[in-house]
PDB file of C-alpha atoms in Angstrom:
ATOM      1  CA  MET A 681      49.787-200.871  54.990  1.00 88.00           C
ATOM      2  CA  HIS A 682      49.690-200.086  51.502  1.00 91.00           C
ATOM      3  CA  LEU A 683      52.564-198.337  48.607  1.00 92.00           C
ATOM      4  CA  ALA A 684      52.008-197.843  45.396  1.00 94.00           C
ATOM      5  CA  ILE A 685      55.185-197.306  43.010  1.00 94.00           C
ATOM      6  CA  VAL A 686      54.939-194.900  40.465  1.00 94.00           C
ATOM      7  CA  ILE A 687      57.871-195.537  38.100  1.00 93.00           C
ATOM      8  CA  PRO A 688      57.934-193.868  34.312  1.00 90.00           C
ATOM      9  CA  SER A 689      59.885-196.544  31.498  1.00 87.00           C
ATOM     10  CA  PHE A 690      60.963-196.016  28.649  1.00 85.00           C
ATOM     11  CA  PHE A 691      62.141-199.601  26.637  1.00 83.00           C
ATOM     12  CA  GLU A 692      62.768-200.159  30.656  1.00 82.00           C
ATOM     13  CA  GLY A 693      61.063-204.209  31.138  1.00 81.00           C
ATOM     14  CA  LYS A 694      64.180-205.732  31.205  1.00 82.00           C
ATOM     15  CA  ASN A 695      65.911-203.550  33.817  1.00 85.00           C
ATOM     16  CA  LEU A 696      61.950-204.110  36.283  1.00 86.00           C
ATOM     17  CA  LYS A 697      61.513-207.362  36.987  1.00 85.00           C
ATOM     18  CA  THR A 698      65.405-206.819  38.791  1.00 87.00           C
ATOM     19  CA  ILE A 699      63.865-203.417  40.078  1.00 89.00           C
ATOM     20  CA  THR A 700      60.200-204.723  41.205  1.00 88.00           C
ATOM     21  CA  ASN A 701      61.865-208.314  42.208  1.00 87.00           C
ATOM     22  CA  SER A 702      64.112-205.945  44.890  1.00 90.00           C
ATOM     23  CA  ILE A 703      61.678-203.380  46.471  1.00 90.00           C
ATOM     24  CA  GLU A 704      58.824-206.181  46.493  1.00 89.00           C
ATOM     25  CA  ASN A 705      61.898-208.397  49.454  1.00 88.00           C
ATOM     26  CA  SER A 706      62.938-205.078  51.149  1.00 90.00           C
ATOM     27  CA  LEU A 707      59.519-204.045  51.440  1.00 90.00           C
ATOM     28  CA  ILE A 708      58.618-207.042  53.005  1.00 86.00           C
ATOM     29  CA  ARG A 709      61.936-208.039  55.267  1.00 87.00           C
ATOM     30  CA  GLU A 710      61.337-204.574  56.890  1.00 87.00           C
ATOM     31  CA  PHE A 711      57.251-204.168  56.675  1.00 87.00           C
ATOM     32  CA  LYS A 712      55.217-207.320  57.652  1.00 79.00           C
ATOM     33  CA  ASP A 713      52.143-206.640  55.916  1.00 83.00           C
ATOM     34  CA  CYS A 714      53.246-204.758  53.018  1.00 86.00           C
ATOM     35  CA  ARG A 715      50.690-204.491  50.388  1.00 88.00           C
ATOM     36  CA  ILE A 716      52.442-203.102  46.963  1.00 90.00           C
ATOM     37  CA  ASP A 717      50.807-201.673  43.498  1.00 90.00           C
ATOM     38  CA  PHE A 718      52.945-200.939  40.757  1.00 92.00           C
ATOM     39  CA  TYR A 719      52.276-198.517  38.260  1.00 92.00           C
ATOM     40  CA  VAL A 720      54.534-198.305  35.541  1.00 91.00           C
ATOM     41  CA  THR A 721      53.801-195.783  32.375  1.00 90.00           C
ATOM     42  CA  ASP A 722      54.603-196.923  28.824  1.00 87.00           C
ATOM     43  CA  GLU A 723      55.902-194.639  26.975  1.00 83.00           C
ATOM     44  CA  SER A 724      57.331-197.283  24.403  1.00 80.00           C
ATOM     45  CA  LEU A 725      53.621-197.267  23.154  1.00 78.00           C
ATOM     46  CA  GLY A 726      52.857-201.390  23.577  1.00 75.00           C
ATOM     47  CA  LEU A 727      56.576-201.975  21.862  1.00 78.00           C
ATOM     48  CA  ASP A 728      58.036-203.513  24.934  1.00 80.00           C
ATOM     49  CA  ARG A 729      57.115-206.987  25.271  1.00 82.00           C
ATOM     50  CA  GLU A 730      59.267-207.567  28.977  1.00 81.00           C
ATOM     51  CA  LEU A 731      57.269-204.587  30.214  1.00 81.00           C
ATOM     52  CA  TYR A 732      54.018-206.494  29.746  1.00 80.00           C
ATOM     53  CA  ALA A 733      55.280-209.774  30.047  1.00 79.00           C
ATOM     54  CA  LEU A 734      56.543-209.190  33.540  1.00 75.00           C
ATOM     55  CA  LYS A 735      52.979-207.881  34.009  1.00 72.00           C
ATOM     56  CA  LEU A 736      52.244-211.514  33.381  1.00 65.00           C
ATOM     57  CA  GLN A 737      54.787-213.071  35.251  1.00 67.00           C
ATOM     58  CA  ASN A 738      54.284-211.104  39.145  1.00 64.00           C
ATOM     59  CA  LYS A 739      51.951-212.664  41.059  1.00 62.00           C
ATOM     60  CA  LYS A 740      53.019-211.033  44.057  1.00 69.00           C
ATOM     61  CA  ASN A 741      51.752-207.999  43.685  1.00 71.00           C
ATOM     62  CA  LYS A 742      49.589-205.969  40.753  1.00 83.00           C
ATOM     63  CA  ILE A 743      51.237-204.214  38.523  1.00 85.00           C
ATOM     64  CA  ILE A 744      49.177-201.482  36.122  1.00 87.00           C
ATOM     65  CA  ILE A 745      50.036-200.467  32.922  1.00 88.00           C
ATOM     66  CA  LEU A 746      49.704-196.932  31.908  1.00 89.00           C
ATOM     67  CA  ASN A 747      49.583-196.470  28.069  1.00 85.00           C
ATOM     68  CA  CYS A 748      50.090-192.247  27.775  1.00 77.00           C
ATOM     69  CA  GLY A 749      49.315-192.365  23.860  1.00 78.00           C
ATOM     70  CA  GLU A 750      52.532-190.689  23.296  1.00 79.00           C
ATOM     71  CA  ARG A 751      55.873-189.769  24.278  1.00 79.00           C
ATOM     72  CA  ILE A 752      55.316-187.148  26.434  1.00 80.00           C
ATOM     73  CA  GLY A 753      58.443-188.043  28.428  1.00 82.00           C
ATOM     74  CA  ASN A 754      60.090-188.987  32.056  1.00 84.00           C
ATOM     75  CA  GLN A 755      58.071-185.798  33.659  1.00 87.00           C
ATOM     76  CA  ALA A 756      55.376-185.532  32.800  1.00 86.00           C
ATOM     77  CA  ALA A 757      54.391-189.506  32.587  1.00 89.00           C
ATOM     78  CA  ILE A 758      55.644-189.610  36.589  1.00 92.00           C
ATOM     79  CA  ILE A 759      51.809-186.748  36.439  1.00 90.00           C
ATOM     80  CA  PHE A 760      49.707-189.289  34.252  1.00 89.00           C
ATOM     81  CA  ALA A 761      50.547-191.907  36.834  1.00 91.00           C
ATOM     82  CA  LEU A 762      50.359-189.586  39.931  1.00 92.00           C
ATOM     83  CA  GLU A 763      46.646-188.501  37.986  1.00 87.00           C
ATOM     84  CA  GLU A 764      45.028-191.829  37.131  1.00 87.00           C
ATOM     85  CA  LEU A 765      46.418-192.791  40.942  1.00 87.00           C
ATOM     86  CA  ALA A 766      44.724-190.147  42.617  1.00 85.00           C
ATOM     87  CA  LYS A 767      41.614-191.098  40.906  1.00 83.00           C
ATOM     88  CA  SER A 768      42.059-194.965  41.414  1.00 80.00           C
ATOM     89  CA  LYS A 769      39.591-195.811  43.854  1.00 76.00           C
ATOM     90  CA  SER A 770      42.709-197.359  46.529  1.00 79.00           C
ATOM     91  CA  LYS A 771      43.292-196.301  49.828  1.00 86.00           C
ATOM     92  CA  LEU A 772      46.728-195.870  49.952  1.00 91.00           C
ATOM     93  CA  ASP A 773      49.302-194.565  52.765  1.00 93.00           C
ATOM     94  CA  PHE A 774      52.261-193.687  50.955  1.00 95.00           C
ATOM     95  CA  VAL A 775      53.821-193.154  47.003  1.00 95.00           C
ATOM     96  CA  ILE A 776      57.322-194.058  45.867  1.00 96.00           C
ATOM     97  CA  VAL A 777      58.498-192.043  42.751  1.00 95.00           C
ATOM     98  CA  MET A 778      61.201-193.567  41.073  1.00 93.00           C
ATOM     99  CA  ASP A 779      62.953-194.321  37.474  1.00 90.00           C
ATOM    100  CA  GLY A 780      62.762-197.302  35.876  1.00 86.00           C
ATOM    101  CA  ASP A 781      67.273-197.750  34.884  1.00 85.00           C
ATOM    102  CA  GLY A 782      68.447-198.847  38.042  1.00 84.00           C
ATOM    103  CA  GLU A 783      70.088-195.819  39.630  1.00 88.00           C
ATOM    104  CA  ASP A 784      67.932-195.113  41.950  1.00 91.00           C
ATOM    105  CA  ASN A 785      68.530-197.901  44.850  1.00 91.00           C
ATOM    106  CA  PRO A 786      65.583-200.150  45.151  1.00 91.00           C
ATOM    107  CA  ARG A 787      66.746-201.507  48.672  1.00 92.00           C
ATOM    108  CA  HIS A 788      66.047-197.055  49.796  1.00 94.00           C
ATOM    109  CA  VAL A 789      63.063-197.345  49.604  1.00 94.00           C
ATOM    110  CA  PRO A 790      62.155-199.051  53.532  1.00 94.00           C
ATOM    111  CA  ILE A 791      64.454-196.471  54.421  1.00 94.00           C
ATOM    112  CA  LEU A 792      62.358-193.469  52.294  1.00 95.00           C
ATOM    113  CA  ILE A 793      59.401-194.642  54.281  1.00 95.00           C
ATOM    114  CA  LYS A 794      60.860-194.804  57.461  1.00 94.00           C
ATOM    115  CA  HIS A 795      62.481-191.411  57.850  1.00 95.00           C
ATOM    116  CA  LEU A 796      58.789-190.083  56.919  1.00 96.00           C
ATOM    117  CA  ILE A 797      56.522-192.147  59.203  1.00 95.00           C
ATOM    118  CA  SER A 798      59.533-191.770  62.638  1.00 95.00           C
ATOM    119  CA  ASN A 799      59.233-186.739  61.729  1.00 95.00           C
ATOM    120  CA  ASN A 800      55.721-187.007  60.842  1.00 95.00           C
ATOM    121  CA  LEU A 801      56.526-185.646  57.390  1.00 95.00           C
ATOM    122  CA  TYR A 802      54.737-184.838  54.334  1.00 95.00           C
ATOM    123  CA  LEU A 803      57.065-185.388  51.733  1.00 96.00           C
ATOM    124  CA  VAL A 804      60.770-187.149  51.555  1.00 96.00           C
ATOM    125  CA  LEU A 805      63.236-186.986  48.544  1.00 95.00           C
ATOM    126  CA  ALA A 806      66.614-188.334  47.848  1.00 93.00           C
ATOM    127  CA  LYS A 807      68.966-185.946  48.221  1.00 89.00           C
ATOM    128  CA  ARG A 808      72.184-187.788  45.716  1.00 81.00           C
ATOM    129  CA  GLY A 809      74.703-188.997  46.943  1.00 73.00           C
ATOM    130  CA  LYS A 810      77.567-190.675  45.550  1.00 74.00           C
ATOM    131  CA  ARG A 811      77.070-191.205  41.589  1.00 67.00           C
ATOM    132  CA  PHE A 812      78.345-193.377  38.513  1.00 64.00           C
ATOM    133  CA  THR A 813      77.778-191.149  34.651  1.00 66.00           C
ATOM    134  CA  ASN A 814      79.668-190.236  31.920  1.00 66.00           C
ATOM    135  CA  LEU A 815      81.545-186.837  31.591  1.00 70.00           C
ATOM    136  CA  SER A 816      79.576-185.595  29.303  1.00 68.00           C
ATOM    137  CA  PHE A 817      76.185-185.998  31.765  1.00 69.00           C
ATOM    138  CA  LEU A 818      78.803-184.610  33.879  1.00 73.00           C
ATOM    139  CA  PHE A 819      79.468-181.456  32.312  1.00 78.00           C
ATOM    140  CA  GLY A 820      75.737-180.668  31.155  1.00 76.00           C
ATOM    141  CA  LYS A 821      74.327-181.747  35.131  1.00 80.00           C
ATOM    142  CA  PHE A 822      77.378-178.973  36.403  1.00 83.00           C
ATOM    143  CA  ALA A 823      75.696-175.994  34.698  1.00 85.00           C
ATOM    144  CA  PHE A 824      72.494-176.820  34.835  1.00 86.00           C
ATOM    145  CA  ASN A 825      73.587-176.703  38.029  1.00 87.00           C
ATOM    146  CA  GLN A 826      75.256-173.554  37.936  1.00 90.00           C
ATOM    147  CA  ILE A 827      72.481-171.884  36.112  1.00 90.00           C
ATOM    148  CA  PHE A 828      69.954-173.031  38.668  1.00 90.00           C
ATOM    149  CA  ARG A 829      71.916-171.604  41.726  1.00 91.00           C
ATOM    150  CA  PHE A 830      72.815-168.537  40.275  1.00 91.00           C
ATOM    151  CA  LEU A 831      68.795-167.957  39.102  1.00 92.00           C
ATOM    152  CA  THR A 832      67.149-169.136  42.903  1.00 91.00           C
ATOM    153  CA  GLY A 833      70.630-169.027  45.240  1.00 89.00           C
ATOM    154  CA  LYS A 834      69.800-172.750  46.025  1.00 89.00           C
ATOM    155  CA  LYS A 835      71.067-175.989  45.249  1.00 86.00           C
ATOM    156  CA  TYR A 836      69.740-178.519  42.518  1.00 87.00           C
ATOM    157  CA  GLU A 837      70.068-181.764  44.647  1.00 84.00           C
ATOM    158  CA  THR A 838      67.253-184.532  44.622  1.00 86.00           C
ATOM    159  CA  GLY A 839      65.575-185.596  41.780  1.00 86.00           C
ATOM    160  CA  ASN A 840      62.051-188.405  41.107  1.00 91.00           C
ATOM    161  CA  PHE A 841      63.481-190.603  43.775  1.00 94.00           C
ATOM    162  CA  SER A 842      60.969-189.580  46.343  1.00 95.00           C
ATOM    163  CA  VAL A 843      58.066-190.313  48.869  1.00 96.00           C
ATOM    164  CA  PHE A 844      55.081-189.319  50.219  1.00 96.00           C
ATOM    165  CA  ARG A 845      51.646-189.358  51.533  1.00 95.00           C
ATOM    166  CA  PHE A 846      48.777-189.869  49.566  1.00 94.00           C
ATOM    167  CA  ASP A 847      46.333-187.876  50.958  1.00 92.00           C
ATOM    168  CA  TRP A 848      49.377-185.112  50.789  1.00 93.00           C
ATOM    169  CA  LEU A 849      48.987-185.652  47.083  1.00 92.00           C
ATOM    170  CA  LYS A 850      45.775-185.559  46.689  1.00 89.00           C
ATOM    171  CA  LYS A 851      45.782-182.211  48.077  1.00 89.00           C
ATOM    172  CA  MET A 852      48.405-180.800  45.253  1.00 89.00           C
ATOM    173  CA  LEU A 853      46.751-182.101  42.651  1.00 85.00           C
ATOM    174  CA  ASP A 854      44.068-180.550  44.014  1.00 82.00           C
ATOM    175  CA  GLN A 855      45.580-176.864  44.409  1.00 81.00           C
ATOM    176  CA  GLY A 856      46.578-177.559  40.775  1.00 77.00           C
ATOM    177  CA  ARG A 857      50.357-178.599  41.582  1.00 79.00           C
ATOM    178  CA  PHE A 858      52.186-180.899  39.442  1.00 78.00           C
ATOM    179  CA  PHE A 859      50.814-179.845  36.224  1.00 70.00           C
ATOM    180  CA  GLU A 860      54.103-179.894  33.997  1.00 74.00           C
ATOM    181  CA  SER A 861      56.803-181.182  35.909  1.00 84.00           C
ATOM    182  CA  PHE A 862      57.492-183.890  39.442  1.00 89.00           C
ATOM    183  CA  ALA A 863      60.952-183.159  40.290  1.00 89.00           C
ATOM    184  CA  GLY A 864      60.791-179.508  39.967  1.00 88.00           C
ATOM    185  CA  GLU A 865      57.692-179.493  41.205  1.00 89.00           C
ATOM    186  CA  ILE A 866      58.497-181.409  44.740  1.00 90.00           C
ATOM    187  CA  SER A 867      61.537-178.835  45.008  1.00 90.00           C
ATOM    188  CA  SER A 868      60.221-175.849  44.944  1.00 90.00           C
ATOM    189  CA  ILE A 869      57.102-176.641  47.183  1.00 90.00           C
ATOM    190  CA  GLU A 870      57.438-175.637  50.666  1.00 89.00           C
ATOM    191  CA  THR A 871      55.789-178.284  52.938  1.00 92.00           C
ATOM    192  CA  ARG A 872      56.987-180.408  55.788  1.00 93.00           C
ATOM    193  CA  LYS A 873      59.595-182.712  54.271  1.00 94.00           C
ATOM    194  CA  SER A 874      62.940-183.664  54.271  1.00 93.00           C
ATOM    195  CA  THR A 875      66.054-184.753  52.230  1.00 93.00           C
ATOM    196  CA  LEU A 876      67.994-187.942  52.927  1.00 92.00           C
ATOM    197  CA  THR A 877      71.712-188.262  50.258  1.00 91.00           C
ATOM    198  CA  LEU A 878      71.240-191.899  49.222  1.00 91.00           C
ATOM    199  CA  ASP A 879      74.254-192.777  47.061  1.00 88.00           C
ATOM    200  CA  ARG A 880      73.158-193.718  43.144  1.00 84.00           C
ATOM    201  CA  GLU A 881      73.139-197.160  41.752  1.00 83.00           C
ATOM    202  CA  PRO A 882      74.666-197.801  38.390  1.00 78.00           C
ATOM    203  CA  ARG A 883      72.393-198.115  35.731  1.00 78.00           C
ATOM    204  CA  LEU A 884      71.437-201.700  34.907  1.00 75.00           C
ATOM    205  CA  ASP A 885      70.768-200.907  31.094  1.00 73.00           C
ATOM    206  CA  GLY A 886      74.034-199.113  30.167  1.00 60.00           C
ATOM    207  CA  LYS A 887      73.818-196.006  28.314  1.00 65.00           C
ATOM    208  CA  THR A 888      70.708-193.211  28.645  1.00 64.00           C
ATOM    209  CA  ARG A 889      68.437-192.436  25.994  1.00 64.00           C
ATOM    210  CA  THR A 890      67.539-189.557  26.560  1.00 64.00           C
ATOM    211  CA  ASN A 891      69.968-186.764  23.788  1.00 64.00           C
ATOM    212  CA  TYR A 892      71.015-183.764  24.710  1.00 66.00           C
ATOM    213  CA  PHE A 893      67.550-181.773  22.958  1.00 69.00           C
ATOM    214  CA  GLY A 894      65.818-184.456  26.001  1.00 69.00           C
ATOM    215  CA  TYR A 895      68.511-183.172  28.852  1.00 73.00           C
ATOM    216  CA  LEU A 896      67.735-178.738  27.191  1.00 77.00           C
ATOM    217  CA  ARG A 897      63.693-180.315  27.834  1.00 76.00           C
ATOM    218  CA  TRP A 898      63.979-181.222  31.330  1.00 78.00           C
ATOM    219  CA  ALA A 899      66.076-178.197  32.557  1.00 81.00           C
ATOM    220  CA  LEU A 900      63.745-175.985  31.070  1.00 82.00           C
ATOM    221  CA  ILE A 901      60.873-177.748  32.850  1.00 83.00           C
ATOM    222  CA  GLN A 902      62.434-177.707  35.881  1.00 85.00           C
ATOM    223  CA  LEU A 903      63.048-174.412  35.908  1.00 87.00           C
ATOM    224  CA  THR A 904      59.373-173.376  35.535  1.00 85.00           C
ATOM    225  CA  PRO A 905      57.841-174.612  39.317  1.00 87.00           C
ATOM    226  CA  TRP A 906      60.590-171.533  40.271  1.00 90.00           C
ATOM    227  CA  SER A 907      58.863-168.950  38.184  1.00 89.00           C
ATOM    228  CA  GLU A 908      57.898-167.157  40.603  1.00 89.00           C
ATOM    229  CA  PHE A 909      60.669-167.487  43.327  1.00 90.00           C
ATOM    230  CA  ILE A 910      63.396-166.409  40.528  1.00 93.00           C
ATOM    231  CA  ARG A 911      60.557-163.084  39.061  1.00 92.00           C
ATOM    232  CA  VAL A 912      60.510-161.774  42.924  1.00 93.00           C
ATOM    233  CA  ARG A 913      64.752-162.512  43.007  1.00 94.00           C
ATOM    234  CA  PHE A 914      65.531-160.743  40.453  1.00 94.00           C
ATOM    235  CA  PHE A 915      62.763-157.622  40.433  1.00 95.00           C
ATOM    236  CA  ILE A 916      65.279-157.174  43.825  1.00 95.00           C
ATOM    237  CA  TYR A 917      68.039-157.298  41.913  1.00 94.00           C
ATOM    238  CA  THR A 918      66.575-154.903  39.174  1.00 95.00           C
ATOM    239  CA  LEU A 919      65.627-152.525  41.582  1.00 95.00           C
ATOM    240  CA  PHE A 920      69.532-152.412  43.348  1.00 95.00           C
ATOM    241  CA  SER A 921      70.941-152.461  39.956  1.00 94.00           C
ATOM    242  CA  LEU A 922      69.025-149.380  38.650  1.00 94.00           C
ATOM    243  CA  LEU A 923      69.861-147.350  41.625  1.00 95.00           C
ATOM    244  CA  GLY A 924      73.790-147.659  41.542  1.00 92.00           C
ATOM    245  CA  LEU A 925      73.263-147.025  37.935  1.00 91.00           C
ATOM    246  CA  LEU A 926      71.116-144.202  38.826  1.00 92.00           C
ATOM    247  CA  ILE A 927      73.570-142.974  40.836  1.00 90.00           C
ATOM    248  CA  PHE A 928      76.843-142.919  38.376  1.00 86.00           C
ATOM    249  CA  LEU A 929      74.852-141.607  36.106  1.00 87.00           C
ATOM    250  CA  GLY A 930      73.771-139.101  38.397  1.00 88.00           C
ATOM    251  CA  ALA A 931      77.409-138.271  39.967  1.00 84.00           C
ATOM    252  CA  GLY A 932      79.248-138.050  35.919  1.00 82.00           C
ATOM    253  CA  PHE A 933      75.927-135.418  35.296  1.00 82.00           C
ATOM    254  CA  TYR A 934      77.067-133.541  38.195  1.00 80.00           C
ATOM    255  CA  LEU A 935      80.946-133.641  37.568  1.00 77.00           C
ATOM    256  CA  ARG A 936      80.417-132.582  33.886  1.00 78.00           C
ATOM    257  CA  VAL A 937      78.063-129.767  34.547  1.00 76.00           C
ATOM    258  CA  MET A 938      78.457-128.390  37.814  1.00 78.00           C
ATOM    259  CA  THR A 939      82.469-128.699  37.698  1.00 77.00           C
ATOM    260  CA  ASP A 940      85.422-127.887  35.441  1.00 71.00           C
ATOM    261  CA  LEU A 941      86.299-131.658  36.331  1.00 69.00           C
ATOM    262  CA  VAL A 942      86.791-133.995  34.585  1.00 68.00           C
ATOM    263  CA  THR A 943      84.408-136.861  34.692  1.00 70.00           C
ATOM    264  CA  PRO A 944      87.271-139.960  35.454  1.00 77.00           C
ATOM    265  CA  ASN A 945      86.670-143.379  32.557  1.00 81.00           C
ATOM    266  CA  TRP A 946      86.393-144.770  35.754  1.00 79.00           C
ATOM    267  CA  VAL A 947      82.564-143.978  36.286  1.00 80.00           C
ATOM    268  CA  THR A 948      81.743-144.636  32.692  1.00 81.00           C
ATOM    269  CA  ILE A 949      82.881-147.976  32.835  1.00 87.00           C
ATOM    270  CA  VAL A 950      80.775-148.951  35.809  1.00 87.00           C
ATOM    271  CA  SER A 951      77.955-147.054  34.589  1.00 87.00           C
ATOM    272  CA  PHE A 952      78.142-149.445  31.362  1.00 90.00           C
ATOM    273  CA  GLY A 953      78.789-152.140  33.281  1.00 92.00           C
ATOM    274  CA  LEU A 954      75.012-151.493  35.694  1.00 92.00           C
ATOM    275  CA  ALA A 955      73.728-150.675  32.808  1.00 93.00           C
ATOM    276  CA  LEU A 956      73.965-154.162  30.956  1.00 94.00           C
ATOM    277  CA  ILE A 957      73.167-155.772  34.480  1.00 94.00           C
ATOM    278  CA  THR A 958      70.391-154.045  35.148  1.00 94.00           C
ATOM    279  CA  LEU A 959      68.863-155.089  31.781  1.00 94.00           C
ATOM    280  CA  SER A 960      70.018-158.935  31.740  1.00 94.00           C
ATOM    281  CA  ASN A 961      68.299-158.948  34.984  1.00 92.00           C
ATOM    282  CA  LEU A 962      65.004-156.803  33.624  1.00 94.00           C
ATOM    283  CA  SER A 963      64.838-159.870  30.695  1.00 94.00           C
ATOM    284  CA  ILE A 964      65.251-162.252  33.553  1.00 92.00           C
ATOM    285  CA  PHE A 965      62.542-160.379  36.055  1.00 93.00           C
ATOM    286  CA  LEU A 966      59.891-160.538  32.624  1.00 93.00           C
ATOM    287  CA  ILE A 967      60.989-163.832  31.499  1.00 90.00           C
ATOM    288  CA  SER A 968      60.564-165.657  34.891  1.00 88.00           C
ATOM    289  CA  SER A 969      57.206-163.111  34.603  1.00 89.00           C
ATOM    290  CA  LEU A 970      55.611-164.437  31.821  1.00 87.00           C
ATOM    291  CA  ALA A 971      56.267-168.082  32.958  1.00 83.00           C
ATOM    292  CA  HIS A 972      54.760-167.554  36.435  1.00 80.00           C
ATOM    293  CA  SER A 973      51.998-166.239  34.279  1.00 82.00           C
ATOM    294  CA  THR A 974      51.330-169.611  31.590  1.00 76.00           C
ATOM    295  CA  LEU A 975      52.089-171.807  35.245  1.00 73.00           C
ATOM    296  CA  VAL A 976      48.974-170.188  36.988  1.00 70.00           C
ATOM    297  CA  ALA A 977      47.000-170.172  33.817  1.00 68.00           C
ATOM    298  CA  ASN A 978      47.621-173.805  33.122  1.00 64.00           C
ATOM    299  CA  ARG A 979      47.337-174.909  36.714  1.00 62.00           C
ATOM    300  CA  LYS A 980      43.923-173.291  36.522  1.00 60.00           C
ATOM    301  CA  ILE A 981      43.492-175.023  33.990  1.00 55.00           C
ATOM    302  CA  PHE A 982      44.056-177.977  35.369  1.00 52.00           C
ATOM    303  CA  LYS A 983      42.680-177.811  38.366  1.00 52.00           C
ATOM    304  CA  ARG A 984      38.764-177.567  36.398  1.00 50.00           C
ATOM    305  CA  ILE A 985      40.494-181.125  34.014  1.00 48.00           C
ATOM    306  CA  TYR A 986      41.720-182.534  37.720  1.00 49.00           C
ATOM    307  CA  LYS A 987      37.909-182.434  39.063  1.00 51.00           C
TER     308      LYS A 987
END
């Protein structure tokens, strides 16, 4: 079995020594004939000395460090590694993606692989179970989950931690997938996939380096692959709210013009509320349509560049 493990790193070389050793021990224990290639994206731009020292110290498996050339963010760094991986001549069986902060438990890697193989799946995602984090992150995550559920009607319960077949990855890249968001893309793809609930571990190196602007950028990127779904959903909502608005406006007009009755106040209030709802639905529909058009155009460009 030949595996590639993709890990984005932003000054996490110290963590990766522990993570790679744990992964190697877990996989060798479960799969006797197992070859591992680590693809680590370096967003420190070569300043993380511990990361490059790890490459020299590790004699068991190959560690390939990919310098992105600029700080492009966690999601883009993963996609950058997947593109390089697909272009390589390696005959891989499976690809694992996980974070470099230690929250994704290395001992869970064999569990994900076994679930993928036994159920003949293309993709398995780790569903977040118990998690160690601070209150500000929990509040931000709660807000994002509520917005995501409002826009899509679905729960956002997965992240980067996943395993998939290498052949499937190449097909997705051929279609122009994974242009900007990795986690958002794999959660939106309709394929033979499954989720496994796995508890997270505490961070190995204290607090996260991502600021609030970074979290906002991450949230918008995750929603981009869902733009088509959101567009259709809010087009339907707009039609229903517009129909309700026309019915109440027609009723008010009939009472005022065709009868001597006074139009009840609640008809005016409900009509005003429906007008606001219709405008809100229409705004979300237009924004998601613009996002989807941009995504489709970018996928076409990416598809040409990739090929």
